[in-house]
Amino acid sequence: MSGGLLIAGTTSDAGKSVVTAGICRWLVRQGVKVAPFKAQNMSLNSFVTREGAEIGRAQAMQAQAARVEPTALMNPVLLKPGSDRSSQVVLMGRPVGEMSARGYHGGRQEALLGTVLDCLAELRGTYDAVICEGAGSPAEINLRRTDIVNMGIARNARLPVLVVGDIDRGGVFASFFGTVALLSREDQELVAGFLVNKFRGDVSLLEPGLDMLRDLTGRPSYGVLPFQHGLGIDEEDGLRVSLRGSVRESAVSSPAGEDILRVAVCAIPLMSNFTDVDALAAEPGVVVRFVDRPEELADADLVVIPGTRGTVGALEWLRERGLAEALRRRAAEGRPVLGICGGFQVLGEHIEDDVESRRGHVEGLGLLPVRVRFAREKTLTRPVGEALGEHVEGYEIHHGVADVTGGDPFLDGCRVGAVWGTHWHGSLESDGFRRAFLREVAAAAGRRFVPAAGTSFAALREEQLDRLGDLIEEHADTDALWRLIESGAPQGLPFIPPGAPA
């Protein structure tokens, strides 16, 4: 077997990432050597591979679903927004500069097609199957000319396309039909059919519509996936704790001690790697919420300031909202605060930034004895160390270089009283360290909270990925998926007018 498949969507957030991960897990359980691929991703939620390359976290989780090590080949182009109009372009895991949306779509994107196709060809030469994820919708007709992630790559690599639609949003039949009808004849030849996602209720009530859709388009539906809570993998962007729903519904979600712990995460602008708090939400008795007002910190036992693509902008936002003063009061009262990456940087004394914001010298919150200088070279590492007597692993993605001048050592950062700061993303996924840290937080907060001894974040993530594989195996037409991956799109699929505009 040597095949491939492109999972497209009627919209963003239709479920492409989840379906791609589910198909990868289903295939690997059948003994197929499979890899995920997304030619171009736009996300502030990224990950560092073992070779020191930055890729989207969704592709890293899809690689875990496929039980393979993630590499830059799986996400050759990553766009990290710095504003509504510009993004940092990360090529093969390394930043190559800032670019406006007009500049990128005006020529740079098209120039990357060769790199993208080379990466896909290398994966297809190594693996039995490559499951590709599209971006947004393939029917974004204003962007089709320079597209390298949807039909552009499907046409060049001759990949069959499966279109996923979120029926929970409504209008899924119109979205399916309209998606096909806005593609050119050549693009339509590769669209093999549809997959309904997030259906609630009796499937028999949906079947007449699926039959009519097949009559209208000449294309079948490959399955109806039921709505299930807690099935998201690490999000591209948004305000959601991806594991929280599944853990809250589990039988072990009650606290092990007498109290719960409340965690407030400051929803700072251009928030990156907010999935750092997933591991906290996975702990029984820990309640995590995102906040943007100072009064929401009042009952929090721990406040987390997450990473950000705009450290100086986040600092200004904290001040404008009154959160900066609330954080200073917390620190003075000995109430716990944790800053991660950009959140660590804003807690320092001052920042010299001629790279990200180009604002030069900016005063920080002054809660940690740290001075930050932004370097043009980005730090991309996978550090291993020890903190609170426990083994810790993490990953670093930052331009800011921290000069720590005091406090107690904490990973690569420091601690002063109940204020901690570190550049390490993912450190809370280390179970022993997370439990030790929560015990410190509970003690400082005066809570009789006890971390549950048996919570394994890695096991919970594996359980979640298995649930995605089960979803495909139980609710998709897996025989038809096999044929599609092995043999490509069926011949003779009808053209649906009007097609793409001239």
XYZ file of C-alpha atoms in Angstrom:
502
model
C 0.000 0.000 0.000
C 1.306 3.463 -0.904
C -1.462 5.992 -0.861
C -2.698 9.288 0.399
C -5.773 11.305 1.236
C -6.538 14.999 1.745
C -9.044 15.910 4.448
C -10.656 19.212 3.466
C -13.414 21.067 5.283
C -16.423 23.187 4.441
C -15.137 25.748 6.986
C -12.383 26.296 9.489
C -12.941 24.194 12.619
C -15.136 21.710 10.742
C -13.102 18.898 12.291
C -10.255 18.373 9.817
C -7.573 18.038 12.503
C -9.608 15.577 14.537
C -10.586 13.458 11.526
C -6.980 13.381 10.296
C -5.787 12.227 13.725
C -8.586 9.653 13.921
C -7.760 8.177 10.523
C -4.067 8.047 11.462
C -4.848 6.155 14.681
C -7.267 3.795 12.883
C -4.692 3.012 10.186
C -1.781 2.410 12.555
C -3.945 -0.010 14.514
C -4.411 -1.914 11.254
C -0.644 -2.248 10.905
C -0.297 0.557 8.346
C 2.780 2.780 8.540
C 1.131 6.192 8.314
C 2.159 9.846 8.676
C 0.190 13.129 8.914
C 0.891 16.149 6.719
C -0.260 19.755 6.566
C 1.451 21.812 3.902
C 0.691 25.170 5.486
C -0.622 25.872 8.949
C -1.563 29.180 10.561
C -1.261 28.839 14.319
C 0.243 30.293 17.449
C 0.083 26.849 19.034
C 3.331 25.192 18.011
C 5.765 22.465 19.059
C 9.490 21.738 18.776
C 10.546 18.456 17.186
C 13.573 16.496 18.361
C 15.693 17.972 15.563
C 14.798 21.486 16.770
C 12.159 22.368 14.163
C 8.993 24.325 14.943
C 5.730 22.865 13.620
C 2.040 23.167 14.471
C 0.973 21.304 17.620
C -1.932 19.736 15.734
C 0.539 17.968 13.442
C 2.606 16.869 16.443
C -0.510 15.301 17.972
C -1.447 13.700 14.649
C 2.030 12.181 14.568
C 1.412 10.812 18.041
C -1.876 9.383 16.760
C 0.147 7.686 14.006
C 2.733 6.563 16.593
C 5.603 8.221 14.754
C 8.051 10.967 15.703
C 6.951 14.408 14.381
C 9.287 16.124 11.925
C 9.369 19.348 9.923
C 8.351 17.361 6.825
C 4.874 17.026 8.322
C 4.296 20.808 8.434
C 6.783 22.560 6.142
C 5.110 25.988 6.303
C 3.874 27.487 9.572
C 2.469 31.021 9.770
C 2.485 32.656 13.210
C 0.279 35.771 13.239
C 1.734 38.893 14.810
C -1.251 41.079 13.903
C -4.355 40.980 11.713
C -2.189 41.767 8.683
C 1.170 40.046 9.123
C 2.708 36.761 10.242
C 6.087 35.249 10.909
C 6.820 32.665 8.219
C 8.398 29.466 9.552
C 9.825 27.325 6.753
C 10.977 23.775 7.468
C 10.897 24.549 11.155
C 12.896 27.792 11.072
C 11.679 31.415 10.919
C 12.535 33.158 7.655
C 10.954 36.560 8.282
C 7.776 38.573 8.733
C 5.376 39.015 5.843
C 2.076 40.749 5.233
C -0.890 38.672 4.109
C -0.870 40.485 0.771
C 2.833 39.824 0.290
C 2.487 36.156 1.168
C -0.505 35.472 -1.056
C 0.899 37.778 -3.715
C 3.690 35.423 -4.665
C 5.650 33.959 -1.752
C 3.090 31.246 -1.042
C 3.086 29.993 -4.623
C 6.889 29.891 -4.601
C 6.761 27.436 -1.695
C 4.769 24.850 -3.631
C 7.915 23.008 -4.728
C 9.142 22.675 -1.135
C 5.746 21.456 0.020
C 5.502 18.856 -2.746
C 9.050 17.640 -2.055
C 8.158 17.108 1.622
C 5.001 15.227 0.721
C 6.878 13.068 -1.807
C 9.512 12.200 0.809
C 6.825 11.163 3.284
C 5.010 9.106 0.662
C 8.262 7.372 -0.163
C 8.771 6.480 3.502
C 5.269 5.628 4.694
C 2.513 3.356 3.430
C -0.006 6.182 3.622
C 0.042 9.937 4.237
C -3.106 11.600 5.561
C -3.050 15.282 4.644
C -5.038 18.040 6.310
C -6.271 21.046 4.356
C -6.821 24.544 5.744
C -10.004 26.569 5.932
C -12.082 25.636 2.902
C -10.959 24.501 -0.568
C -13.634 26.797 -2.025
C -11.902 30.024 -0.997
C -11.952 31.178 -4.613
C -10.068 34.398 -3.891
C -7.022 32.355 -2.809
C -7.172 29.425 -5.243
C -4.502 30.724 -7.630
C -1.762 30.537 -5.003
C -3.176 27.674 -2.918
C -0.614 25.137 -1.665
C -2.606 23.450 1.095
C -5.990 22.443 -0.354
C -6.749 21.710 -4.011
C -3.399 23.106 -5.094
C -1.559 20.244 -3.439
C -4.310 17.726 -4.219
C -4.013 18.504 -7.949
C -0.227 18.376 -7.989
C 0.033 15.194 -5.919
C -3.134 13.562 -7.329
C -4.662 13.121 -3.886
C -8.299 12.119 -3.409
C -10.209 14.618 -1.280
C -12.733 13.971 1.478
C -14.750 17.033 2.570
C -15.684 17.242 6.279
C -18.675 19.309 7.417
C -19.757 20.283 10.941
C -23.491 19.552 11.057
C -23.733 20.972 14.582
C -23.380 24.433 13.032
C -26.238 23.814 10.602
C -26.345 24.166 6.820
C -24.094 21.200 6.189
C -25.847 20.039 2.979
C -25.624 23.487 1.414
C -21.987 23.687 2.530
C -21.140 20.333 0.949
C -22.874 21.140 -2.323
C -21.549 24.703 -2.478
C -17.978 23.599 -1.766
C -17.980 21.245 -4.754
C -19.898 23.628 -7.044
C -17.331 26.420 -6.524
C -14.397 24.259 -7.650
C -13.080 23.977 -11.178
C -13.783 20.867 -13.207
C -10.237 19.611 -12.632
C -10.506 20.146 -8.864
C -13.924 18.502 -8.696
C -12.490 15.346 -10.251
C -10.569 14.730 -7.027
C -13.405 15.342 -4.543
C -14.543 11.813 -3.750
C -17.198 12.467 -1.142
C -18.216 13.785 2.238
C -17.926 13.065 5.958
C -20.496 14.477 8.389
C -19.044 15.527 11.740
C -20.667 16.251 15.148
C -24.095 14.756 14.475
C -26.577 14.566 17.351
C -29.606 12.295 17.227
C -30.978 9.494 15.070
C -28.853 8.900 11.966
C -31.864 7.465 10.102
C -33.346 10.985 10.039
C -30.242 12.205 8.222
C -30.081 9.459 5.613
C -32.665 10.930 3.165
C -30.555 14.086 2.977
C -27.387 12.085 2.356
C -29.163 10.194 -0.436
C -30.295 13.458 -2.026
C -26.769 14.870 -1.716
C -25.437 11.825 -3.547
C -28.037 12.270 -6.297
C -27.137 15.953 -6.627
C -23.351 15.557 -6.628
C -22.713 11.963 -7.663
C -20.594 11.570 -4.525
C -21.266 9.387 -1.462
C -20.951 10.139 2.225
C -18.181 8.192 3.930
C -19.764 8.270 7.352
C -21.555 10.239 10.046
C -19.462 10.904 13.146
C -21.512 11.502 16.306
C -21.018 14.512 18.529
C -18.823 13.602 21.479
C -17.413 15.889 24.159
C -13.706 16.162 24.765
C -12.494 14.831 21.411
C -10.458 17.824 20.252
C -6.700 17.547 19.825
C -4.359 20.480 20.448
C -6.096 23.392 18.799
C -4.616 25.645 16.141
C -6.040 28.721 17.848
C -8.874 29.572 20.198
C -9.794 29.642 23.870
C -10.414 26.054 24.818
C -8.713 23.538 27.060
C -8.643 20.522 24.818
C -8.553 17.797 27.478
C -10.743 19.446 30.085
C -14.097 18.163 28.818
C -13.112 14.505 28.736
C -11.531 14.625 32.206
C -14.493 16.391 33.774
C -16.792 13.655 32.505
C -14.618 10.849 33.852
C -15.371 8.914 37.026
C -12.172 10.141 38.711
C -12.735 13.876 38.225
C -13.567 14.573 41.907
C -10.682 16.012 43.957
C -8.513 13.596 45.879
C -8.360 16.004 48.831
C -10.948 18.170 50.544
C -10.576 21.229 48.292
C -10.428 22.035 44.613
C -7.885 24.380 43.025
C -9.040 27.251 40.815
C -6.680 28.286 38.002
C -7.209 31.551 36.112
C -5.386 31.904 32.780
C -4.967 35.475 31.522
C -6.310 35.534 27.952
C -3.590 37.853 26.682
C -3.465 39.012 23.028
C -1.775 36.687 20.507
C -1.788 33.950 23.141
C 0.434 31.049 22.122
C 0.681 27.492 23.393
C -2.286 27.905 25.709
C -2.350 24.089 25.714
C 0.285 24.316 28.460
C -2.634 24.413 30.907
C -4.243 21.242 29.529
C -2.155 19.217 31.952
C -3.502 21.262 34.869
C -7.071 20.738 33.660
C -6.389 17.006 33.462
C -5.868 16.862 37.226
C -8.972 15.832 39.198
C -10.162 18.754 41.268
C -8.407 21.454 39.214
C -10.739 23.946 37.512
C -9.198 26.015 34.696
C -10.773 29.067 33.125
C -9.626 31.921 30.876
C -10.072 35.443 32.243
C -9.667 39.033 31.073
C -10.790 41.124 34.092
C -8.984 41.765 37.396
C -11.992 40.774 39.524
C -11.793 37.292 37.998
C -8.458 36.772 39.745
C -9.947 37.269 43.214
C -10.868 33.644 43.899
C -8.060 32.076 41.844
C -5.570 29.900 43.700
C -3.144 30.146 40.776
C -2.911 32.690 37.968
C -1.124 31.629 34.784
C 0.202 34.101 32.224
C 0.731 31.990 29.098
C 2.979 32.477 26.108
C 2.329 35.143 23.501
C 3.561 36.192 20.074
C 3.451 39.818 21.286
C 5.095 40.197 24.686
C 5.092 44.016 24.759
C 1.514 44.171 23.513
C 0.453 41.660 26.182
C 2.156 43.778 28.841
C 0.236 46.862 27.713
C -2.999 44.854 27.668
C -2.427 43.679 31.251
C -1.920 47.290 32.332
C -4.903 48.653 30.414
C -7.208 45.994 31.881
C -6.052 46.509 35.445
C -4.661 42.990 35.543
C -1.089 44.191 36.038
C -1.974 45.850 39.331
C -3.983 42.793 40.401
C -0.925 40.612 39.710
C 1.280 42.910 41.777
C -1.169 42.661 44.695
C -1.174 38.867 44.411
C 2.608 38.753 44.523
C 2.717 41.053 47.562
C 0.196 38.788 49.325
C 2.191 35.633 48.528
C -0.522 34.254 46.213
C 0.720 32.022 43.350
C 1.464 33.323 39.849
C 3.100 31.327 37.030
C 4.477 32.947 33.866
C 5.362 30.742 30.880
C 7.539 31.999 28.014
C 6.100 35.427 27.083
C 4.228 35.336 30.387
C 7.578 34.857 32.138
C 9.039 37.800 30.234
C 6.301 40.262 31.283
C 6.979 39.416 34.951
C 10.560 40.687 34.655
C 12.068 44.104 35.346
C 12.434 45.322 31.798
C 12.432 44.219 28.156
C 14.661 45.347 25.295
C 12.698 44.556 22.130
C 14.057 45.629 18.744
C 12.798 42.439 17.078
C 9.165 41.559 17.837
C 7.461 44.880 18.640
C 10.508 47.082 17.910
C 9.552 49.230 20.882
C 13.021 49.257 22.444
C 13.156 49.585 26.231
C 9.910 48.672 28.016
C 9.400 48.341 31.750
C 8.066 44.964 32.923
C 5.895 44.199 35.942
C 8.969 43.885 38.140
C 7.818 40.742 39.946
C 10.913 38.700 39.033
C 14.597 39.750 38.885
C 14.867 39.169 35.162
C 15.951 41.324 32.229
C 14.878 40.251 28.766
C 16.572 41.067 25.470
C 14.975 40.002 22.206
C 17.390 38.269 19.814
C 16.809 37.862 16.096
C 17.651 34.167 16.298
C 14.787 32.128 17.731
C 15.506 29.620 20.492
C 14.052 26.210 19.561
C 15.081 23.474 21.994
C 13.810 20.449 23.920
C 15.325 20.901 27.409
C 15.369 18.270 30.147
C 15.986 19.088 33.789
C 14.806 18.905 37.382
C 12.626 21.120 39.533
C 10.964 20.638 42.917
C 12.863 17.350 43.144
C 11.204 15.936 40.031
C 12.275 15.154 36.462
C 10.952 17.694 33.925
C 10.859 17.793 30.127
C 9.711 20.716 27.992
C 10.317 22.711 24.843
C 11.304 26.321 24.180
C 10.101 28.661 21.407
C 11.141 32.286 21.947
C 13.180 35.246 20.744
C 13.547 36.692 24.247
C 16.789 35.944 26.084
C 16.388 36.125 29.869
C 19.152 37.361 32.154
C 18.154 36.086 35.611
C 19.832 38.155 38.322
C 18.299 36.697 41.477
C 15.608 34.563 43.043
C 15.640 30.789 43.364
C 16.354 28.733 40.228
C 13.248 27.338 38.541
C 13.883 25.408 35.315
C 15.669 28.055 33.199
C 13.885 30.891 34.989
C 13.426 31.737 38.638
C 11.082 31.897 41.591
C 10.536 34.672 44.108
C 8.064 33.796 46.835
C 4.936 32.468 45.140
C 5.823 33.882 41.704
C 7.378 31.436 39.217
C 8.656 32.077 35.702
C 10.084 29.829 32.981
C 10.505 29.654 29.209
C 9.667 25.945 29.219
C 6.430 25.025 27.480
C 5.040 21.572 28.230
C 6.730 21.244 31.625
C 3.410 20.587 33.361
C 2.974 17.426 31.279
C 5.658 15.818 33.480
C 3.393 14.124 36.027
C 5.674 14.128 39.073
C 6.664 17.767 38.595
C 3.057 18.840 38.016
C 1.927 17.194 41.246
C 4.816 18.751 43.198
C 4.031 22.171 41.733
C 0.332 21.862 42.613
C 1.220 20.903 46.168
C 3.270 24.119 46.402
C 0.376 26.119 44.963
C -2.110 24.533 47.384
C 0.138 25.284 50.352
C 0.595 28.924 49.306
C -3.139 29.278 48.649
C -4.114 27.633 51.921
C -6.089 24.920 50.134
C -6.433 21.328 51.353
C -5.932 20.081 47.805
C -4.168 16.785 47.158
C -3.052 15.836 43.614
C -4.386 12.467 42.516
C -1.470 10.013 42.540
C -2.463 8.065 39.450
C -3.077 10.847 36.920
C -0.958 10.324 33.805
C -1.255 13.079 31.231
C 0.378 10.912 28.549
C -2.103 8.098 29.228
C -5.043 10.517 29.024
C -3.807 11.799 25.678
C -3.395 8.250 24.363
C -6.899 7.435 25.546
C -8.181 10.475 23.696
C -6.397 9.488 20.474
C -7.793 5.970 20.770
C -11.273 7.448 21.055
C -10.662 9.282 17.780
C -9.582 6.034 16.139
C -12.692 4.333 17.523
C -14.844 7.090 16.061
C -13.498 6.412 12.561
C -13.610 2.635 12.931
C -17.170 2.568 14.252
C -18.856 5.353 12.275
C -16.997 5.773 8.978
C -17.158 3.505 5.942
C -13.659 2.146 6.484
C -13.791 -0.194 3.470
C -14.494 2.790 1.235
C -11.729 4.769 2.973
C -9.270 1.939 2.277
C -10.135 2.044 -1.427
C -9.843 5.821 -1.529
C -6.416 5.861 0.129
C -5.099 2.999 -1.997
C -6.579 3.830 -5.388
C -7.390 7.548 -5.410
C -10.599 9.290 -6.385
C -13.066 7.251 -8.492
C -13.068 7.928 -12.208
C -15.992 9.682 -13.882
C -17.169 11.865 -10.999
C -19.703 14.350 -12.424
C -19.056 18.065 -12.785
C -21.331 20.242 -10.645
C -21.982 23.669 -12.188
C -21.194 26.504 -12.108
C -17.613 25.595 -11.144
C -14.913 28.083 -10.234
C -15.383 31.658 -11.537
C -13.195 32.577 -14.463
